[in-house]
XYZ file of N, CA and C in Angstrom:
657
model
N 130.504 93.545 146.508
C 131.659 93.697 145.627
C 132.467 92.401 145.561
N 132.733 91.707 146.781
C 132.993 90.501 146.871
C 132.508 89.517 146.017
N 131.326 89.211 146.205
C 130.576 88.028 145.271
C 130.497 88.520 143.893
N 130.619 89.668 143.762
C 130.627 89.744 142.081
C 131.882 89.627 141.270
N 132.951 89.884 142.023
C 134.764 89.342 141.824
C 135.158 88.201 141.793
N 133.831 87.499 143.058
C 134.174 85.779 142.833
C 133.804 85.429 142.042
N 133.038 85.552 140.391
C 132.250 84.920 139.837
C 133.225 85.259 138.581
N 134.187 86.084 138.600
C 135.298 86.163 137.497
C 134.677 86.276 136.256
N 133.666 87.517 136.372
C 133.272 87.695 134.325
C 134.101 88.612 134.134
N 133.808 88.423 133.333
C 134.772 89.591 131.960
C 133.504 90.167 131.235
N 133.703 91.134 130.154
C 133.175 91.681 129.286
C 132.725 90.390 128.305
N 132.399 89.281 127.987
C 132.452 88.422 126.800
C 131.199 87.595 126.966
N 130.686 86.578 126.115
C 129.813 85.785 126.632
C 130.357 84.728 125.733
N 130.291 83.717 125.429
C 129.878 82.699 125.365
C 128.303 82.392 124.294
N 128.857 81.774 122.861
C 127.607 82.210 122.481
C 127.043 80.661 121.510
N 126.488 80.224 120.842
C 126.057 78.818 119.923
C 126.495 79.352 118.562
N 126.793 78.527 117.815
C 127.026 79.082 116.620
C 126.092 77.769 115.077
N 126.394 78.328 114.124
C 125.455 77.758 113.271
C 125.632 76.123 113.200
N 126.719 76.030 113.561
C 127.341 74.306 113.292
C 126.910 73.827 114.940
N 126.634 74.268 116.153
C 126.168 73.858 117.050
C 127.567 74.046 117.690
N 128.269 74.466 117.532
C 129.341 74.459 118.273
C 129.174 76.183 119.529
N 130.163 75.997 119.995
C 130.172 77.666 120.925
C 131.679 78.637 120.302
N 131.140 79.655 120.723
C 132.741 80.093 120.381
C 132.337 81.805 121.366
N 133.276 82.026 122.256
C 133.003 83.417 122.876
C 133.592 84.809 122.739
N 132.205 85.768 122.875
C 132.636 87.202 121.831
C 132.716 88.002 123.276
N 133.422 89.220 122.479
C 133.406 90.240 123.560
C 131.640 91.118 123.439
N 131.693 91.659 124.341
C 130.563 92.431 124.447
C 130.697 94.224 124.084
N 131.986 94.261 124.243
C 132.510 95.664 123.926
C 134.021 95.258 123.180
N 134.677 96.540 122.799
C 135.801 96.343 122.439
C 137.005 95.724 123.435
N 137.187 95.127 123.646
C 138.531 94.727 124.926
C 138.160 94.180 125.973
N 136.603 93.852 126.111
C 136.059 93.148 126.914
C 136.231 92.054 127.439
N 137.233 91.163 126.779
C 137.955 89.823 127.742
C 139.089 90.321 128.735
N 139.363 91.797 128.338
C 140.231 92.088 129.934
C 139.739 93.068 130.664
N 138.398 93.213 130.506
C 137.303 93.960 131.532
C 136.641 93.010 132.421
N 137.366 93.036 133.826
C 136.517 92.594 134.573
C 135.226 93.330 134.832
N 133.944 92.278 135.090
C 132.961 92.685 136.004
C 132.974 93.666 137.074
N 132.612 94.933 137.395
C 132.768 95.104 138.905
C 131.240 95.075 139.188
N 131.378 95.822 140.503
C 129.942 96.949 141.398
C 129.523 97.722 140.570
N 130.979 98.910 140.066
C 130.592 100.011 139.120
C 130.059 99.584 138.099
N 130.317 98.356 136.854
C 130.034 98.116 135.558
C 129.177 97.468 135.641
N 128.318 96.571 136.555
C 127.764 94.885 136.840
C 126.573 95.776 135.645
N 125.652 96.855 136.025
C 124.709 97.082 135.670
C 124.892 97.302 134.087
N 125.780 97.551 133.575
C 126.423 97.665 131.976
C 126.190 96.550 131.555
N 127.178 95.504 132.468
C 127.120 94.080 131.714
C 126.203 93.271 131.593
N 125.371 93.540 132.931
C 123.849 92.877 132.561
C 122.516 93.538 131.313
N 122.871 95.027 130.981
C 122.279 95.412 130.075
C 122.961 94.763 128.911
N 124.121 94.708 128.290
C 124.786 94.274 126.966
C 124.272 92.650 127.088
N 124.844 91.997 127.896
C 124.155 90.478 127.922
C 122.684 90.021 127.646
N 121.819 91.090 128.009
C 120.715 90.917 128.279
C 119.969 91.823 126.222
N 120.626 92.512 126.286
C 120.538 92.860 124.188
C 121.197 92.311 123.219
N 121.922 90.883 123.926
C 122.860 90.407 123.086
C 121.864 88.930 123.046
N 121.144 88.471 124.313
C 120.497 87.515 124.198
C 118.983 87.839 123.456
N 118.460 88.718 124.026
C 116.758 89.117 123.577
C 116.796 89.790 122.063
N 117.739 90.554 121.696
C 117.399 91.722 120.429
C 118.436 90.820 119.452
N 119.758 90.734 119.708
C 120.255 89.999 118.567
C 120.540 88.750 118.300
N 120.344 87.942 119.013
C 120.105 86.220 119.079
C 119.027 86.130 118.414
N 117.996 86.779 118.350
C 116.713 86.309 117.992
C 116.347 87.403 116.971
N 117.211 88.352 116.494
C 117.010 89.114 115.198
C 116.128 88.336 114.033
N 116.601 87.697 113.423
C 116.170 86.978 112.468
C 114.643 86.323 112.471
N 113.978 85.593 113.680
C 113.447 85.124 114.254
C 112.053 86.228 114.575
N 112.757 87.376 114.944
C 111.619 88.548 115.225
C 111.283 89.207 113.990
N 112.618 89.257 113.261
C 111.862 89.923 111.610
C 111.350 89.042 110.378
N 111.426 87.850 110.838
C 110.429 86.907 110.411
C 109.265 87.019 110.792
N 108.949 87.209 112.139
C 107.589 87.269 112.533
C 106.684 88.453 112.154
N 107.738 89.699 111.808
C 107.001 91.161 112.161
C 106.696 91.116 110.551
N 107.332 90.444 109.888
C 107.101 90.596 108.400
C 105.898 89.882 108.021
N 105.717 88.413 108.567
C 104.189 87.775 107.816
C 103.131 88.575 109.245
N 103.512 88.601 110.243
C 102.441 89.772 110.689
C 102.213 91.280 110.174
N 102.833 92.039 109.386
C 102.502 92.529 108.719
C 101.842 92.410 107.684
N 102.195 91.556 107.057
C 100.992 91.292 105.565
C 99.890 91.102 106.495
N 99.327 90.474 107.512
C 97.877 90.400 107.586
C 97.741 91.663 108.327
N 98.330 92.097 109.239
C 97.357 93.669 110.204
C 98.943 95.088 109.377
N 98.552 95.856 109.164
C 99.041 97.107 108.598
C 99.466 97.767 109.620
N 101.055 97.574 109.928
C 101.573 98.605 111.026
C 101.019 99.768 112.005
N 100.345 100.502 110.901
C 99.433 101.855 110.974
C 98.341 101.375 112.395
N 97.537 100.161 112.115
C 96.742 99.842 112.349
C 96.926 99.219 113.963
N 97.857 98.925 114.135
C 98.067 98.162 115.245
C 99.007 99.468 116.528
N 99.451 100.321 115.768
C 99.891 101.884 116.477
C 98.879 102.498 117.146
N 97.504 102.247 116.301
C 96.592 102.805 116.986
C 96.027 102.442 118.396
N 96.905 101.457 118.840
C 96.675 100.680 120.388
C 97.859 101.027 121.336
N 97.176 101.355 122.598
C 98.673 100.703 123.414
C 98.942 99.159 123.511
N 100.075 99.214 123.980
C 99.952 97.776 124.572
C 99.383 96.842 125.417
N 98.606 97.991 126.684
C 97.195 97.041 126.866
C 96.104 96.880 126.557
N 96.116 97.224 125.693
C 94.370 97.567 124.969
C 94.815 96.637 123.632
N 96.057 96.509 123.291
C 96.105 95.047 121.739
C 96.616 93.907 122.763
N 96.463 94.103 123.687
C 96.402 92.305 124.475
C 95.003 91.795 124.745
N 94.157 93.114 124.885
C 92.576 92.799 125.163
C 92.168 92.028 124.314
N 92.793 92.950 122.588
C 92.104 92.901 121.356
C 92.290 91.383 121.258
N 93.436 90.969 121.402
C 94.238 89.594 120.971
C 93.862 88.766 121.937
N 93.814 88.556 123.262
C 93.621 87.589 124.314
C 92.437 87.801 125.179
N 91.707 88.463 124.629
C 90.607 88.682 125.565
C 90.730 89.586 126.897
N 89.513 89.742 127.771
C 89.485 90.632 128.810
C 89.158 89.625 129.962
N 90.103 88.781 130.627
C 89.957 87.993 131.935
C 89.353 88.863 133.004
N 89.425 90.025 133.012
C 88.335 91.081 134.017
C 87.232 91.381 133.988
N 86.306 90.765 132.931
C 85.007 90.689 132.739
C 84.354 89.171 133.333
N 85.271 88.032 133.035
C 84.267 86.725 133.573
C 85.197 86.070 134.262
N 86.716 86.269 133.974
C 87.714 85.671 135.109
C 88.024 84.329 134.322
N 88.739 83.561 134.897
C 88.900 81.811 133.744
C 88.484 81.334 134.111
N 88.137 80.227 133.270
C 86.978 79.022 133.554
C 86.972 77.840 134.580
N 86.315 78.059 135.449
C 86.323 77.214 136.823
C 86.642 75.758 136.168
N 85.383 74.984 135.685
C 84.980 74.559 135.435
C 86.063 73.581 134.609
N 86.484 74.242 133.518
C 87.897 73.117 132.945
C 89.095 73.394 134.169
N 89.487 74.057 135.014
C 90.181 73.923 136.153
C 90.317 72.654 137.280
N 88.981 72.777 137.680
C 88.218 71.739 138.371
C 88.665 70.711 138.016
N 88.363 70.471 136.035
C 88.344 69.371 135.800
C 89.363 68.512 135.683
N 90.447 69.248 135.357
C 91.826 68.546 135.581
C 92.870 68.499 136.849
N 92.002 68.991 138.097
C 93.095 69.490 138.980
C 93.203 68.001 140.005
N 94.232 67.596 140.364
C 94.594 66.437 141.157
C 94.441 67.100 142.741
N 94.607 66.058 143.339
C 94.793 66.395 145.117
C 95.616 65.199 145.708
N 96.197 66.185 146.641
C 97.092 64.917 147.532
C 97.060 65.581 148.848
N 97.558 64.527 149.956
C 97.843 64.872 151.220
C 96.874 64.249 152.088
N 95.552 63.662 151.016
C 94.950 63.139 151.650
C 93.585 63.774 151.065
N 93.302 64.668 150.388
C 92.042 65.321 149.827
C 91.458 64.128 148.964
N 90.357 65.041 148.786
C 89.544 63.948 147.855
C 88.584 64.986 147.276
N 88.172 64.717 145.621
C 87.108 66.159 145.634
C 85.611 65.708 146.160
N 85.311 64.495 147.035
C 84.167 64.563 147.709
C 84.437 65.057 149.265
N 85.358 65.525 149.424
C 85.536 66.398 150.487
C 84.557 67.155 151.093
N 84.597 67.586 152.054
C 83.726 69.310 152.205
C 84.434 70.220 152.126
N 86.071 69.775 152.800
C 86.728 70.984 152.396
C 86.790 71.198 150.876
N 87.045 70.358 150.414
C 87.536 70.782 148.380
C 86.219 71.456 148.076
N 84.717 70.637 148.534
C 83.552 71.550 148.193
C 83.398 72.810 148.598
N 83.872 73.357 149.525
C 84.059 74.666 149.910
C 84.750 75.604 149.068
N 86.166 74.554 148.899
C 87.268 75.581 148.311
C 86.483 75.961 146.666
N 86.070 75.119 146.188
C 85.618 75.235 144.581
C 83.950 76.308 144.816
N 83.503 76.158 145.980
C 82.486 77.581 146.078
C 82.872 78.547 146.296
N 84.573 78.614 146.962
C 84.945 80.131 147.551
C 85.422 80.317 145.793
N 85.821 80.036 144.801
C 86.604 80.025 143.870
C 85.331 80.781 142.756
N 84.243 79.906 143.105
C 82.878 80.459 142.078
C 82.304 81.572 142.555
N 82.594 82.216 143.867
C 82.154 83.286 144.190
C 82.803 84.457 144.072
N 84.338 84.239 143.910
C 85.358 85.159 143.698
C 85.106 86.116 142.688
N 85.424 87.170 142.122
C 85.269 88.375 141.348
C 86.136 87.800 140.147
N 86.170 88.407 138.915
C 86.787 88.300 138.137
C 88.009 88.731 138.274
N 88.596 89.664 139.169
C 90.014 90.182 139.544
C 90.747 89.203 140.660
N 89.596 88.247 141.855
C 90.712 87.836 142.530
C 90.578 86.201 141.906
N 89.867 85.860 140.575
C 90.390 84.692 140.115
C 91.907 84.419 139.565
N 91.844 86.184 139.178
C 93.061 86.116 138.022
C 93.890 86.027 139.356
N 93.943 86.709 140.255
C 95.055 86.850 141.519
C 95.424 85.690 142.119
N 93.950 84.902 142.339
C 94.608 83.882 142.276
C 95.203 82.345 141.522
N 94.839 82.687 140.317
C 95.307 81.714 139.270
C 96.750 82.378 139.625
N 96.973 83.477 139.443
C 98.650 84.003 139.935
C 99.413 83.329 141.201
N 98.719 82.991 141.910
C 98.684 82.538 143.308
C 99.463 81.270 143.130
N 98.971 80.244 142.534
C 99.154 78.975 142.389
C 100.169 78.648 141.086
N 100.142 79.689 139.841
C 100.670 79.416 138.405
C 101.554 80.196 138.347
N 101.527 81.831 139.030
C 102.624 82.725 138.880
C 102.028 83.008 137.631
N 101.289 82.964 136.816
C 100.362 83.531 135.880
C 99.208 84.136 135.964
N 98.581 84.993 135.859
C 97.462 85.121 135.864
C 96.085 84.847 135.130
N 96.412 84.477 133.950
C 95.804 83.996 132.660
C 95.729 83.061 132.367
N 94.413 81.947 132.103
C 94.595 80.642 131.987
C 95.447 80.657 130.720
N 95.913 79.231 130.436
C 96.934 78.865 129.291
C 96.167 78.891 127.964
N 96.824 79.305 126.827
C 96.286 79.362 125.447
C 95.566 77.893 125.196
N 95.985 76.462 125.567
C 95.696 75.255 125.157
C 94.769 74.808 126.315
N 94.629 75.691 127.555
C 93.997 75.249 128.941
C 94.743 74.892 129.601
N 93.670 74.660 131.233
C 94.530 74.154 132.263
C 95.201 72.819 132.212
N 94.789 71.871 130.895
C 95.230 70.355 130.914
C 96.300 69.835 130.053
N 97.195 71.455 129.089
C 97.958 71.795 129.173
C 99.769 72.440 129.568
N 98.665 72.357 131.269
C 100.156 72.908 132.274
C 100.779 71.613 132.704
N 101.972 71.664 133.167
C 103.004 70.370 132.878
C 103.628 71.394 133.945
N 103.605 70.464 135.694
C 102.560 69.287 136.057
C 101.068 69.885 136.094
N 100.712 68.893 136.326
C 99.111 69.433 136.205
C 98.565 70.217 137.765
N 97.922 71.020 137.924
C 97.485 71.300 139.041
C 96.845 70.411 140.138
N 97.788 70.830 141.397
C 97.585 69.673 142.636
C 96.921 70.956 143.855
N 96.056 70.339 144.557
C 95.769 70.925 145.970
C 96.468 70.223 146.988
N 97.138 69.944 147.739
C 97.550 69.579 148.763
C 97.305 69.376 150.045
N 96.792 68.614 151.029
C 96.038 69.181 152.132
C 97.332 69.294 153.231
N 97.206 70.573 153.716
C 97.997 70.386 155.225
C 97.504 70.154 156.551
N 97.756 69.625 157.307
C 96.865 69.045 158.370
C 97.024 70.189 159.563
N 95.851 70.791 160.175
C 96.147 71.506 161.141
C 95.840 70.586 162.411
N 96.760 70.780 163.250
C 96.790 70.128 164.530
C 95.653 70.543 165.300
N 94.827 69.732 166.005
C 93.300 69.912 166.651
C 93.539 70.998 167.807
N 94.751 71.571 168.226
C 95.232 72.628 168.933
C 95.123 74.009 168.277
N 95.585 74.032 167.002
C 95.227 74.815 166.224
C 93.600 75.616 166.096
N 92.707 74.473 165.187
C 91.668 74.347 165.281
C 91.002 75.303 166.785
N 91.560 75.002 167.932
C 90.955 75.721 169.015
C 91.487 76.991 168.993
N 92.474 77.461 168.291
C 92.924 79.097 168.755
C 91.905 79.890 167.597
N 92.632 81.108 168.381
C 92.002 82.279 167.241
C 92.238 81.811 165.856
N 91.195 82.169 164.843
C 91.337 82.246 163.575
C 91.903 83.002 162.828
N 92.408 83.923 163.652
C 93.394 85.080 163.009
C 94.731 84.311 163.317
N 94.794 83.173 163.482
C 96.302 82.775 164.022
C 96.446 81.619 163.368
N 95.378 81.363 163.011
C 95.556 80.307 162.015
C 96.591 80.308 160.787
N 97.133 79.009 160.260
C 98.248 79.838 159.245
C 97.580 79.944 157.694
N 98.102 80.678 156.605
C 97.615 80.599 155.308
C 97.955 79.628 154.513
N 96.893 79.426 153.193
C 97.170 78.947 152.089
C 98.796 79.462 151.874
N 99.365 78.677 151.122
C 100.714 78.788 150.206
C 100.718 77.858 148.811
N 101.488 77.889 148.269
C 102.293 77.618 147.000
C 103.227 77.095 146.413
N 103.268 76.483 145.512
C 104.431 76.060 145.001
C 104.243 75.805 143.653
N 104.734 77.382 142.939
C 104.071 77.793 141.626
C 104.884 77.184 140.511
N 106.067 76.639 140.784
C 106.409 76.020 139.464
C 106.071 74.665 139.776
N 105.433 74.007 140.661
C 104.824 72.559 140.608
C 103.191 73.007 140.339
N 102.528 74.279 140.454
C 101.503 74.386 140.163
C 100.811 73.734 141.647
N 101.167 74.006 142.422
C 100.281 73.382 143.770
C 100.308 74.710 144.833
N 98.770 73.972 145.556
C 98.267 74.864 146.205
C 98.331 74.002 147.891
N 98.674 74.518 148.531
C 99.139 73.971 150.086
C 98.323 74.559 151.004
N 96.921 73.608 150.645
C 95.482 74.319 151.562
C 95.178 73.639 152.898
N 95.523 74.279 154.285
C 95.245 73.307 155.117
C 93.434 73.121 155.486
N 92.905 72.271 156.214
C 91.719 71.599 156.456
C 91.132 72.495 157.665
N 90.798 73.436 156.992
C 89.879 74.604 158.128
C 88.580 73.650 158.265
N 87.945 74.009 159.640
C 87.131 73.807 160.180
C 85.468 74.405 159.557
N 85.583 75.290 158.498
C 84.622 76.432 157.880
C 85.151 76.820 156.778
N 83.994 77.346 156.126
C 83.944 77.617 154.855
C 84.499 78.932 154.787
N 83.979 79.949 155.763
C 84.454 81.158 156.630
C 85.742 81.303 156.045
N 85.711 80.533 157.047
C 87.698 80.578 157.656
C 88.304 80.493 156.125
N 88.003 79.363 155.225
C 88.547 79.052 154.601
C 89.075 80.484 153.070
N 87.343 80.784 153.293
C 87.085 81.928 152.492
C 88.363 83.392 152.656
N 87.829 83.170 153.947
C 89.263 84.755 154.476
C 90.262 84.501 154.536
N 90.941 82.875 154.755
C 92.271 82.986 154.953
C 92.909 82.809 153.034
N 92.406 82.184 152.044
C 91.796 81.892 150.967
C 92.355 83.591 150.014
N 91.412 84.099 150.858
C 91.568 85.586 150.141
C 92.691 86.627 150.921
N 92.838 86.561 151.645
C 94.082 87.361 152.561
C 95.271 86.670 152.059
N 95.400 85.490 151.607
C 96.784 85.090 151.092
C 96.661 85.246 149.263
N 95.932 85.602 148.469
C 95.918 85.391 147.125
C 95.326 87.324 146.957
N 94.831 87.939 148.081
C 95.079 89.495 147.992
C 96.319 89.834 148.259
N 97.160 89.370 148.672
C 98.784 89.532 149.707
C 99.567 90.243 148.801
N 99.706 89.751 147.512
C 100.260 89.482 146.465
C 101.912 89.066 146.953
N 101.871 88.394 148.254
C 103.126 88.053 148.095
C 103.800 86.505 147.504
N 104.751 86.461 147.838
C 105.558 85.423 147.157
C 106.059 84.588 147.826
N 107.390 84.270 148.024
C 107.892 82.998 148.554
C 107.816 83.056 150.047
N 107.452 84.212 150.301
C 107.832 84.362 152.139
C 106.750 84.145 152.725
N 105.434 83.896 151.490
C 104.192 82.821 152.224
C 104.684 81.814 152.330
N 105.393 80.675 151.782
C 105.409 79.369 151.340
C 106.324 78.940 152.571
């Protein structure tokens, strides 16, 4: 209740206008002397949130729905859910997974890798052996996407990096269950793979962190 009192909203936003200038509206009637609370926060983030997505971009969306209509017939496109006209439109990444191969080809390394490695040769066989479900998991892994990009991987801005982390030769001697995991750093597009001893190792720890489906509390 505290931190949401310190941040002093009101009912209003703040909005661009046609000359590039700003000028700020209420969100309801009397909304510049409605504070934010606990009770309302969830109100104000719904009105803010239909004031940015549905009517900021009114114009913009019924532009689009209109010349997409002349080519596919409303009727026609009802007859789908919404995951079955993403298939239609973007394909089925669960049948062959994305393409290693232009991945490979643009992906950088640092930390000391090199792709004549054995480790990088490993990592790019555990990657070709993977299923079509844990490519996408882990293209998610590294991109926070699951789907390669409409233009490709040489496209993404920065480009994809592997990273090597160095495990200490102490390491190396303990259990392999104690070993630590792959991590991430998905808006640089990098992958923070340390230098296992095996292809094994590399494989399970590889897949136990990109099955996890977790997030920052790998990294």
């Amino acid at each position: 209740e505290k931190e949401i009192k310190s941040l002093e909203l009101t009912f209003e936003l703040t909005v661009a206008t046609e000359d590039k200038s700003s000028q700020t509206i209420e969100l309801i009637p009397g909304g510049s002397s409605i504070p934010v609370s606990k009770e309302n926060a969830i109100r104000y983030v719904h009105l803010v949130a239909h004031r940015r997505l549905n009517m900021e971009t009114a114009i913009q969306t019924n532009a689009f729905l209109h010349g997409f209509r002349d080519l596919i017939p409303a009727s026609w496109v009802r007859l789908f859910s919404p995951y079955e006209l993403q298939k239609v439109i973007s394909g089925d990444d669960a049948i062959q997974g994305f393409d290693v191969k232009s991945l490979k080809s643009v992906m950088l390394y640092g930390g000391g890798y090199h792709p004549s490695q054995v480790v990088i040769q490993w990592f790019w066989e555990v990657i070709d052996d993977m299923t079509p479900e844990q490519k996408s998991k882990f293209l998610k892994f590294v991109t926070s996407c699951s789907r390669q990009p409409l233009l490709g991987f040489g496209a993404l801005v920065p480009l994809p990096c592997i990273h090597q982390v160095r495990l200490p030769e102490f390491e190396h001697d303990t259990d392999d269950r104690q070993l630590r995991l792959p991590t991430s750093a998905t808006c640089m597009h990098l992958l923070k793979l340390p230098n296992y001893k095996s292809k094994e190792i590399l494989r399970s720890k590889l897949l136990y962190a990109v099955e996890s489906g977790a997030g920052f509390e790998l990294s």
